GROMACS .gro file of C-alpha atoms in nm:
model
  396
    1UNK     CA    1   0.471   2.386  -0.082
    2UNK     CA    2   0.794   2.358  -0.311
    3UNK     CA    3   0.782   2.274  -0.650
    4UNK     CA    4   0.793   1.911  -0.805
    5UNK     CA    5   1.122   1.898  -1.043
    6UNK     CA    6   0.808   1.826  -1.298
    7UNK     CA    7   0.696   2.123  -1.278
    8UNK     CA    8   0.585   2.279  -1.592
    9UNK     CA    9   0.561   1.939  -1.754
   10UNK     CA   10   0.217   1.929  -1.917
   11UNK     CA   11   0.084   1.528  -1.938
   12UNK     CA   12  -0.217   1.438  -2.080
   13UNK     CA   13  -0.368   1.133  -1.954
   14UNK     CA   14  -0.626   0.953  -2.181
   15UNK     CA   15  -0.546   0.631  -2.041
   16UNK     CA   16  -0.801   0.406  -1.835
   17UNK     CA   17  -0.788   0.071  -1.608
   18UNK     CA   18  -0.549   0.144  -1.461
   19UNK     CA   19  -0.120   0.094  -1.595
   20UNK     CA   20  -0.168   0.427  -1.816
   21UNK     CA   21  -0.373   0.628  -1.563
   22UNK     CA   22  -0.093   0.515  -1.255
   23UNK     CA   23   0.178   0.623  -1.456
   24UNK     CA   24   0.054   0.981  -1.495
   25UNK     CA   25  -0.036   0.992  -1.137
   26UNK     CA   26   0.304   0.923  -1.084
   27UNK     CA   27   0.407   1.195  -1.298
   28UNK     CA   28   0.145   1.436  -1.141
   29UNK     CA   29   0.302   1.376  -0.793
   30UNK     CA   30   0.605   1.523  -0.896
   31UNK     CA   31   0.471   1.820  -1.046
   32UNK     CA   32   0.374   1.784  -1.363
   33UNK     CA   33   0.022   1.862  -1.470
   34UNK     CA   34  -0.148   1.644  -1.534
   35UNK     CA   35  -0.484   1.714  -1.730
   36UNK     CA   36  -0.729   1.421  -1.743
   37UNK     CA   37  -0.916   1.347  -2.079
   38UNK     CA   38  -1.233   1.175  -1.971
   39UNK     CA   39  -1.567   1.105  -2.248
   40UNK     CA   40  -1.828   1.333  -2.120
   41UNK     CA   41  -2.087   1.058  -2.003
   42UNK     CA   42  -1.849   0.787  -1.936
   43UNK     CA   43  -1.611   0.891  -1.749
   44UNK     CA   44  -1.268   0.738  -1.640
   45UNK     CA   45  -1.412   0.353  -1.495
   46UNK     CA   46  -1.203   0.357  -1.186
   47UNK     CA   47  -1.448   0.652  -1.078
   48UNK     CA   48  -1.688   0.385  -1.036
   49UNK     CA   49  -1.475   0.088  -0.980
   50UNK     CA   50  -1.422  -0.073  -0.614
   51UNK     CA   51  -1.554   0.061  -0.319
   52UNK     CA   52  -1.720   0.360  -0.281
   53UNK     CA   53  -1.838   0.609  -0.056
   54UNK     CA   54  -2.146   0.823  -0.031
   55UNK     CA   55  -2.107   0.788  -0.414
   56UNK     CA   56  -1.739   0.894  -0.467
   57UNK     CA   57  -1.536   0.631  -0.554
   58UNK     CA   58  -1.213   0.565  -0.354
   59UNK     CA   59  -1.002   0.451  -0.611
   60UNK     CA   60  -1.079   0.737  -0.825
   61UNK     CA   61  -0.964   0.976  -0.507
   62UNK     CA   62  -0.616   0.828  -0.500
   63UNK     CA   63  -0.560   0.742  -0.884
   64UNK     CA   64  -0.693   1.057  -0.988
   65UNK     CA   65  -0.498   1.346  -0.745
   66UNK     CA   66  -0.276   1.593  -0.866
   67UNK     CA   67  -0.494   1.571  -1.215
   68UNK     CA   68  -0.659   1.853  -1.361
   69UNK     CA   69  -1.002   1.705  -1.558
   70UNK     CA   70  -1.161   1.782  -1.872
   71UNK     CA   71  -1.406   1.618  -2.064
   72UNK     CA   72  -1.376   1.535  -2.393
   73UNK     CA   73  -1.523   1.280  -2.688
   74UNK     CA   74  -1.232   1.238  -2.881
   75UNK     CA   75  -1.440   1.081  -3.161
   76UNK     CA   76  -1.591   1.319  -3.267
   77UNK     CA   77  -1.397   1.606  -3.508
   78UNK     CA   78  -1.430   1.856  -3.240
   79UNK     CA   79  -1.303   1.637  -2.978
   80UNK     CA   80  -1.010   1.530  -3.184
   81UNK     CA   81  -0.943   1.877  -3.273
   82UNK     CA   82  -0.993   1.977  -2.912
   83UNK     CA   83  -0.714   1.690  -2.836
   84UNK     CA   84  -0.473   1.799  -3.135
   85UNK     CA   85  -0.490   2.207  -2.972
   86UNK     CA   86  -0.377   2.045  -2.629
   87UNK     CA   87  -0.153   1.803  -2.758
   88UNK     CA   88   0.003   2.094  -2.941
   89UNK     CA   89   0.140   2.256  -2.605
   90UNK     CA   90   0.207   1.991  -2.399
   91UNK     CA   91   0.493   1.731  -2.341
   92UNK     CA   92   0.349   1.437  -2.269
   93UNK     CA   93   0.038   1.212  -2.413
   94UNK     CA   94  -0.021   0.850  -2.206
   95UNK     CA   95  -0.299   0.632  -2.419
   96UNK     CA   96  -0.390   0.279  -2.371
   97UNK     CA   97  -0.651   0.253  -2.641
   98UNK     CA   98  -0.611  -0.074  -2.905
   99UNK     CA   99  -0.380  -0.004  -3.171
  100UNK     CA  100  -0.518   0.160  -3.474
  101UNK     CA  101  -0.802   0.361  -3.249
  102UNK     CA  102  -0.614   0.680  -3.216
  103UNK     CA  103  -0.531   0.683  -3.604
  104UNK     CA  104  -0.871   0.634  -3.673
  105UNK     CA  105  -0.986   0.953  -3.484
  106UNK     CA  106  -0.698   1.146  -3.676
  107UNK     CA  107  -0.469   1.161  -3.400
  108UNK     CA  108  -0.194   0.931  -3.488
  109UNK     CA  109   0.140   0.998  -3.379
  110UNK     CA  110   0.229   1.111  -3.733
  111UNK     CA  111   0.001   1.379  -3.693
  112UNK     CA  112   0.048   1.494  -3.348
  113UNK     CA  113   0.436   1.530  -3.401
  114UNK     CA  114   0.375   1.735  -3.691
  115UNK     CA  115   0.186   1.928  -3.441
  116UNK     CA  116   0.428   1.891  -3.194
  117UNK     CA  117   0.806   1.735  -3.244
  118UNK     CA  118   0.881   1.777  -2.893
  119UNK     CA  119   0.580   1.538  -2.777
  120UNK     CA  120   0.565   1.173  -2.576
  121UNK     CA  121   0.364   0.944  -2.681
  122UNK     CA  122   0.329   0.700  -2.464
  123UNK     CA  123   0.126   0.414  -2.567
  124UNK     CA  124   0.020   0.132  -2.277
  125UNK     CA  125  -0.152  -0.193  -2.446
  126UNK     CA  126  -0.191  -0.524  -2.283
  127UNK     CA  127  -0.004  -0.682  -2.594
  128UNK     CA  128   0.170  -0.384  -2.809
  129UNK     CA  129   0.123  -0.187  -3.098
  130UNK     CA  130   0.209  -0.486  -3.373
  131UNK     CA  131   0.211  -0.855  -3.350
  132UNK     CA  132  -0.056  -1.146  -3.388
  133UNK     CA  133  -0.193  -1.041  -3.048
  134UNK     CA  134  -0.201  -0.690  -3.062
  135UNK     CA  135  -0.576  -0.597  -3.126
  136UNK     CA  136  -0.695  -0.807  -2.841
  137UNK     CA  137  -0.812  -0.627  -2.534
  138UNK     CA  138  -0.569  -0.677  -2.253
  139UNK     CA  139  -0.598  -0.639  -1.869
  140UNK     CA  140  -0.338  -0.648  -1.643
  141UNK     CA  141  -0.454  -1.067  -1.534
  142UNK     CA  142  -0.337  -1.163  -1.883
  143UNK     CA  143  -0.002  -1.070  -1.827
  144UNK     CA  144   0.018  -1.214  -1.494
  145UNK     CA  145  -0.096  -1.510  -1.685
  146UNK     CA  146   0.095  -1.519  -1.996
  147UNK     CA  147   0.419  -1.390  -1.815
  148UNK     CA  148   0.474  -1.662  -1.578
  149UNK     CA  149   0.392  -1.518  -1.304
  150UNK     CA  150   0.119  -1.739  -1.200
  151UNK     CA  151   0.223  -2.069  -1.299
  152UNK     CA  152   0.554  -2.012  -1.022
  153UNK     CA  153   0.297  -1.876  -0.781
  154UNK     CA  154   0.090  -2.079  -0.527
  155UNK     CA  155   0.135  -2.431  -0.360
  156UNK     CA  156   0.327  -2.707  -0.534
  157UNK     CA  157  -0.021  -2.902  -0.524
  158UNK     CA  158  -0.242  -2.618  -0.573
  159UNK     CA  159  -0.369  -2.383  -0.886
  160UNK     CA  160  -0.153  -2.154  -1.060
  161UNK     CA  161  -0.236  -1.819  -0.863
  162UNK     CA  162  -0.296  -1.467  -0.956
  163UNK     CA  163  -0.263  -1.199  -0.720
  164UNK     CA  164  -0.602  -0.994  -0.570
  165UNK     CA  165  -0.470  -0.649  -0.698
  166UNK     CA  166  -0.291  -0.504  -1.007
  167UNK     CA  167   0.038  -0.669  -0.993
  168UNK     CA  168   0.096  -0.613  -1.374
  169UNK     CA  169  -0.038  -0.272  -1.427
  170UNK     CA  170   0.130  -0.154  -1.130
  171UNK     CA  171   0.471  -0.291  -1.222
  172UNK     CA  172   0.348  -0.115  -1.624
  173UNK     CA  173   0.226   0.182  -1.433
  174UNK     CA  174   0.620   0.212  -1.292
  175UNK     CA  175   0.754   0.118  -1.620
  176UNK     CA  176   0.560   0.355  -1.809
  177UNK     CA  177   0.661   0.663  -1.578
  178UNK     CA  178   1.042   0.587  -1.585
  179UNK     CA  179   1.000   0.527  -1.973
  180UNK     CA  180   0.830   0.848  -2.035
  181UNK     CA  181   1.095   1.050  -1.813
  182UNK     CA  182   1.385   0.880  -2.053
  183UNK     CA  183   1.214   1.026  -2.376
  184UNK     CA  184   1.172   1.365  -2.219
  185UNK     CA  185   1.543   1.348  -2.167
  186UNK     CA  186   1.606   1.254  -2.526
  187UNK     CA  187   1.379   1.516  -2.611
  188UNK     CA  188   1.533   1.799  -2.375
  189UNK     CA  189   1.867   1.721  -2.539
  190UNK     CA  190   1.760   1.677  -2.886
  191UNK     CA  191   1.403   1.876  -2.954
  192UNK     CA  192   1.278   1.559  -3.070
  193UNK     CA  193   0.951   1.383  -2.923
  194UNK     CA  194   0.907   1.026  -2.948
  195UNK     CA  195   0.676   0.703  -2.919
  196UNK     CA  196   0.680   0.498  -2.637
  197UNK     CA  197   0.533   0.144  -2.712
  198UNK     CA  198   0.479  -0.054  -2.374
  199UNK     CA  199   0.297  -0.411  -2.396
  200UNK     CA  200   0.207  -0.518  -2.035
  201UNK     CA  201   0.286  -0.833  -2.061
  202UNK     CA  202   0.648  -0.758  -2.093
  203UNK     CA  203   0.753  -0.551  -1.739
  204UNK     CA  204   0.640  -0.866  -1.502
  205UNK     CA  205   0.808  -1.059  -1.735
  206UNK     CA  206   1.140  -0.876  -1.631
  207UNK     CA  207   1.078  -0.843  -1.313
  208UNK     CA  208   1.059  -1.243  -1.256
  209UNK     CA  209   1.432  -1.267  -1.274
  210UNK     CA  210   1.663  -1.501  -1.496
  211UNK     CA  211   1.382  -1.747  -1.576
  212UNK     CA  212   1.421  -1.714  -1.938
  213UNK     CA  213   1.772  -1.746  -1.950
  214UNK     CA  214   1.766  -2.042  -1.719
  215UNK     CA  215   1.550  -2.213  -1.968
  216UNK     CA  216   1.752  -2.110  -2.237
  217UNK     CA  217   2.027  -2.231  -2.092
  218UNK     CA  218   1.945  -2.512  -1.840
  219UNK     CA  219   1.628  -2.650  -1.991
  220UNK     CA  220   1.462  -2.566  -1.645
  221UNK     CA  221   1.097  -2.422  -1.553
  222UNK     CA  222   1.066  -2.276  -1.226
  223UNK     CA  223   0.753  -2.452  -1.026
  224UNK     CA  224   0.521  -2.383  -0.792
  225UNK     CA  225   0.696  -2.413  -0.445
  226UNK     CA  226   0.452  -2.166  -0.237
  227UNK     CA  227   0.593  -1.895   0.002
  228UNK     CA  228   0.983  -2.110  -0.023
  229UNK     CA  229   1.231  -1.970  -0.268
  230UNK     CA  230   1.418  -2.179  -0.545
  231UNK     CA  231   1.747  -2.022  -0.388
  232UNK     CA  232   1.773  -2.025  -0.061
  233UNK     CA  233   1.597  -2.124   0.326
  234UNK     CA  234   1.498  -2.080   0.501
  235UNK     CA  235   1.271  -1.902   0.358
  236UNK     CA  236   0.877  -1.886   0.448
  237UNK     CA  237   0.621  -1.746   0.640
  238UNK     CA  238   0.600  -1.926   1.047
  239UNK     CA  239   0.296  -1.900   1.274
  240UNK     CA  240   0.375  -1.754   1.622
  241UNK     CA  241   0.200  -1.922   2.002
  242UNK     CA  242   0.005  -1.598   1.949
  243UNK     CA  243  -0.132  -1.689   1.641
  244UNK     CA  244   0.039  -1.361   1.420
  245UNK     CA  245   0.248  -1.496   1.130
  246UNK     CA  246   0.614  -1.410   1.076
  247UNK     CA  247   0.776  -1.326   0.731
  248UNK     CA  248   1.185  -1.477   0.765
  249UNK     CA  249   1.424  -1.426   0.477
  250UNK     CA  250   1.771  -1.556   0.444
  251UNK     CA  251   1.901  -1.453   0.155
  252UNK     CA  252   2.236  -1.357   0.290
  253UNK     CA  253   2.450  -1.685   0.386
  254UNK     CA  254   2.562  -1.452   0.694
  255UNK     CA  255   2.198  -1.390   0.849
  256UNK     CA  256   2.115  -1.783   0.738
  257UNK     CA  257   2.381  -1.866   1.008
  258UNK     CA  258   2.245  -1.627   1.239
  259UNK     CA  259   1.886  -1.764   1.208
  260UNK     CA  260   2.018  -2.121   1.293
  261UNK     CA  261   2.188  -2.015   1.578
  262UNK     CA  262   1.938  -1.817   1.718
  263UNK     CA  263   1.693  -2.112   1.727
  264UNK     CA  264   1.959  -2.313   1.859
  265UNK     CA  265   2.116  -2.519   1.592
  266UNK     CA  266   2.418  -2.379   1.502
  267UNK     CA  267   2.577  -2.757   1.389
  268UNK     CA  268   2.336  -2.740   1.069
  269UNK     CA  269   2.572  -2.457   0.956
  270UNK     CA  270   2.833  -2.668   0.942
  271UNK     CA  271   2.713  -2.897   0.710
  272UNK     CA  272   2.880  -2.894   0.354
  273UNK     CA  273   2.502  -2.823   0.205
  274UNK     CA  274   2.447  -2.516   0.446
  275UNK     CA  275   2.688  -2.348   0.230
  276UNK     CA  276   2.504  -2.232  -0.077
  277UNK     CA  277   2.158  -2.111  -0.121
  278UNK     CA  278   2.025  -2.376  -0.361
  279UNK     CA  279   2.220  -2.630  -0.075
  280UNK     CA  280   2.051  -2.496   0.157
  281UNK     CA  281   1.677  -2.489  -0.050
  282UNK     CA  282   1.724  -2.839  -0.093
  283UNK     CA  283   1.708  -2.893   0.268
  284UNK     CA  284   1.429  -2.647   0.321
  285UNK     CA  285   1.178  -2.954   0.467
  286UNK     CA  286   1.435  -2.955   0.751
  287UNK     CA  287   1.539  -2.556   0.810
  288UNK     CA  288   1.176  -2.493   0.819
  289UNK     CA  289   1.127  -2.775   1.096
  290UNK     CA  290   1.371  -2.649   1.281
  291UNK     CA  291   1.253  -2.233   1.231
  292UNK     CA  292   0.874  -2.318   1.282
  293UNK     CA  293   0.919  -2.513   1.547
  294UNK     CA  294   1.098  -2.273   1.725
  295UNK     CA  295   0.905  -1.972   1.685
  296UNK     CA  296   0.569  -2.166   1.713
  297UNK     CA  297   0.699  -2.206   2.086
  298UNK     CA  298   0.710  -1.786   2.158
  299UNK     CA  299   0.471  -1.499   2.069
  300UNK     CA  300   0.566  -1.241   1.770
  301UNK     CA  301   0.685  -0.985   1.980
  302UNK     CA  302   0.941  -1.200   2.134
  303UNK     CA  303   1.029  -1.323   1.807
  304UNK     CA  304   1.057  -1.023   1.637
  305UNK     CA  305   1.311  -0.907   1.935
  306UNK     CA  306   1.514  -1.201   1.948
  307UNK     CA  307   1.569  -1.180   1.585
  308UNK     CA  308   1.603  -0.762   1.570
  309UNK     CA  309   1.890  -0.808   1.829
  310UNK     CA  310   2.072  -1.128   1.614
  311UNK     CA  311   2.007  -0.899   1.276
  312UNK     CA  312   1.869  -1.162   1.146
  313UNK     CA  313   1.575  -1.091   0.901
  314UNK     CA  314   1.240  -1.093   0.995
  315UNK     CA  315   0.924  -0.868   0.938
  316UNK     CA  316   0.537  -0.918   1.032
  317UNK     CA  317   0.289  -1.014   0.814
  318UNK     CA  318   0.105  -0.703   0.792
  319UNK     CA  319  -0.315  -0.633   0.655
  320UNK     CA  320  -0.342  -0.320   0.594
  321UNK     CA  321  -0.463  -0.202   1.003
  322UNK     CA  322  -0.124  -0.278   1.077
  323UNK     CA  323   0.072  -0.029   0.790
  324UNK     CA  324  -0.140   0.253   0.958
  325UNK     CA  325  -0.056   0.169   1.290
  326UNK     CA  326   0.305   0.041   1.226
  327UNK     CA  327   0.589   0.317   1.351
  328UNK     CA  328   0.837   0.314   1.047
  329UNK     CA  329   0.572   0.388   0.804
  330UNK     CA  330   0.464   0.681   1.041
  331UNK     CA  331   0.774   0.814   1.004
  332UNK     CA  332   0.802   0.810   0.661
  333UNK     CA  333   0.430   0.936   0.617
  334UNK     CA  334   0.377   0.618   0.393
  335UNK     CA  335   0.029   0.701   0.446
  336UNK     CA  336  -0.042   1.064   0.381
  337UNK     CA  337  -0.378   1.254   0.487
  338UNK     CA  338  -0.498   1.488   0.188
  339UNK     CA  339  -0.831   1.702   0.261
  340UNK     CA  340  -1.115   1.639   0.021
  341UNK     CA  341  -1.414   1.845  -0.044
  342UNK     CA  342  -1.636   1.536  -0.086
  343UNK     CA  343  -1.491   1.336   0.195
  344UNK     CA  344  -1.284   1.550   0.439
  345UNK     CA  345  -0.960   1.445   0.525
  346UNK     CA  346  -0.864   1.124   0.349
  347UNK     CA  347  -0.575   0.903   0.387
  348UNK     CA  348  -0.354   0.715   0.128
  349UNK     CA  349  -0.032   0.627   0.003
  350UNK     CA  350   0.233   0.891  -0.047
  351UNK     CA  351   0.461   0.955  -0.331
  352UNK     CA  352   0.672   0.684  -0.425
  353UNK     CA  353   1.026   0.824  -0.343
  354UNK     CA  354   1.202   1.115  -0.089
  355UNK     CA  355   1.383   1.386  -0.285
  356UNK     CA  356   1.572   1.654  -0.072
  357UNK     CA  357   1.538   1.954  -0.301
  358UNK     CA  358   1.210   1.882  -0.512
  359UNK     CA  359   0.978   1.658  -0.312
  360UNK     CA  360   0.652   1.559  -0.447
  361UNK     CA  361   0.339   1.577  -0.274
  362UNK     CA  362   0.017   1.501  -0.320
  363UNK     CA  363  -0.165   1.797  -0.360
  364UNK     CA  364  -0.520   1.734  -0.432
  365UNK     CA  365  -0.771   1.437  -0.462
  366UNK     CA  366  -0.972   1.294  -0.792
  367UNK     CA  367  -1.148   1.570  -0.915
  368UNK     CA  368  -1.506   1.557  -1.040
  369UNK     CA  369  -1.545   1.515  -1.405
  370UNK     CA  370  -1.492   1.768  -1.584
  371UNK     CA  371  -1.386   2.055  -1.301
  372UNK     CA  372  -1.124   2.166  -1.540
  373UNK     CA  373  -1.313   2.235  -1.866
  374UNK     CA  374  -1.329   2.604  -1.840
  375UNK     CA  375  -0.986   2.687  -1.717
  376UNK     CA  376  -0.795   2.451  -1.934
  377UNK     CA  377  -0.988   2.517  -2.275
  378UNK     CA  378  -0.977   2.887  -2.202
  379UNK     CA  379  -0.632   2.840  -2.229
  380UNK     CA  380  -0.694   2.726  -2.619
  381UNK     CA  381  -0.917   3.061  -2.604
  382UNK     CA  382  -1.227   2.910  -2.590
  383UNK     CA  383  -1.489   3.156  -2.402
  384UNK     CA  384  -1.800   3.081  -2.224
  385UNK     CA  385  -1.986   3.074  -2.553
  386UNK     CA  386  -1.751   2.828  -2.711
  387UNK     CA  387  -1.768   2.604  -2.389
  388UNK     CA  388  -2.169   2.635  -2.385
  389UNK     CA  389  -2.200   2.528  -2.745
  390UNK     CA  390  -1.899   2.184  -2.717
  391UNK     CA  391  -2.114   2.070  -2.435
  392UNK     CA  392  -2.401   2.127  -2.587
  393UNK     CA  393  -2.327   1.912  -2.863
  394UNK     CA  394  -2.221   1.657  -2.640
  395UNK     CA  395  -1.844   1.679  -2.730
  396UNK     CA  396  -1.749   1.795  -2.372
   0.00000   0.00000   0.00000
């Protein structure tokens, strides 16, 4: 197995639930190593959150792999000290506690940069480290709330809608990793560590487009208009005769025409309103007539056919049965199979991105709790005695 081009990175994840914790996976797939500070009888929640099996639980298998863990009760002195010895050596620290907890265990920035000057900080809150919000606890469904997310999403008649999985902490997670791999550059060039402050409510925030400025300048809010776009159509999701559903897209003016011609209209693209993508939204009661109608007459194979061979735009709507089984994520190895000593051979998503020289891998599963303790605090020189006595006391 070739090296990650992280390799030799040391990360230390003390992050939970779940932006933090993602991020450092990330990380971990390309190398770094990750070493995962978890309280001694806690634990890191997502080993116990979701579904499990014969007591392992699944999530922890995917958003713990490529992590070495060690346990730790950072609030005690020991603990702290413990985390100040590690912190000492290593390039990277990813936190999400509330602002002010770190400082109160001693381990403020401050202190771990005089430590350390080369050192990350990367600190993952739902709100940020200062403002009138900023001690609250915050979860990734805030930000999906207070970004604007779910007042655009849903049906024009129906609730505001927040999505069934981690939209915001994922989109953090992503955030987080790229932000942390811009102060290592800084640091590589300069010697000089940094803090990284990321609020969660701010990535999905960016990620919803020009919203802001259109209010700012345009005075308009974006509504709910369900699976049709504010900028083009047709644009939706069409039943099949087989009963599948069909994703279309038309964001191109070029494969809008095609679409229309394909189902047999091709006079609609002549009309003056055809011509833009907001022309053409305005006019999505009738493009999606004419679309649904159409493929509501043939199964989803033929459909997906007749619109492969016009290159027009058109995908499946896919649970997750059909990523396993579908052929161009089989050729990517989308879904990797890792062996686990708890579970055998276990499948799951791959690392993010393809790189031709230094490709990432996942190399191991979640770890039990505390699997690393010897090998990494050894490392401090800690011996068995040393080790015997921490855990005694509770502080590993």
């Amino acid at each position: 197995m070739r090296s990650g081009p992280l390799t030799g990175v040391v990360v230390l994840d003390l992050a939970t639930l779940f932006a933090g914790p993602l991020a450092a996976t990330i990380l971990g797939d390309y190398g770094a190593d990750v070493i995962k500070i978890e309280h001694p009888a806690k634990g890191d929640p997502s080993r116990t959150h979701g579904h499990t099996k014969d007591g392992h639980g699944l999530w922890w298998k995917m958003l713990g792999r490529n992590k070495r863990t060690v346990t730790c009760d950072l609030g005690s002195p020991e603990g702290a000290d413990l985390l100040r010895r590690l912190a000492a050596t290593a390039d990277v620290l990813i936190e999400n506690f509330r602002p002010g907890t770190l400082e109160r265990w001693g381990l403020s920035p401050e202190t771990l940069h005089a430590a350390n000057p080369r050192l990350v900080v990367a600190r993952v809150t739902g709100f940020g480290q200062f403002g009138p919000y900023a001690g609250r606890p915050g979860f990734g469904t805030l930000a999906e709330s207070m970004s604007g997310f779910a007042a655009m999403t849903g049906e024009p008649e129906g609730p505001p809608t927040l999505p069934p999985f981690g939209l915001a902490d994922g989109i953090a997670a992503l955030t987080c990793a790229q932000a942390v791999m811009t102060a290592l550059f800084h640091a590589a060039r300069t010697g000089e560590g940094q803090v990284v402050d990321l609020a969660i409510i701010e990535p999905l925030l960016t990620v919803l487009g020009p919203q802001a400025t259109v209010w700012d300048q345009l005075g308009i809010v974006q509504e709910r208009t369900g699976n049709r776009s504010v900028n083009n159509a047709p644009r939706n999701t069409y039943r099949t005769r087989d009963g599948r559903w069909l994703a279309v897209s038309t964001s191109a003016q070029s494969i809008a025409e095609r679409v229309l011609t394909l189902v047999g209209h091709p006079e609609v693209c002549a009309e003056p309103w055809f011509a833009t993508g907001g022309g053409r939204a305005a006019h999505a009661d009738l493009l999606d007539g004419l679309v649904g109608s159409w493929i509501a007459e043939r199964d989803a194979d033929e459909v997906v056919r007749a619109f492969t061979e016009a290159q027009a735009a058109v995908a499946p709507v896919y649970d997750i049965r059909d990523v396993f089984e579908d052929p161009q994520y089989r050729a990517l190895d989308s879904i990797t199979t890792v062996d686990d000593p708890d579970l055998g051979p276990l499948r799951m998503q791959n690392v993010l991105y393809r790189l031709d020289r230094t490709p990432g891998s996942v190399r191991w599963t979640g770890r039990a709790r505390g699997a690393d303790n010897a090998e990494v605090y050894s490392g401090l020189g800690l011996d068995d005695g040393d080790l015997a006595a921490l855990e005694a006391k509770g502080v590993i």
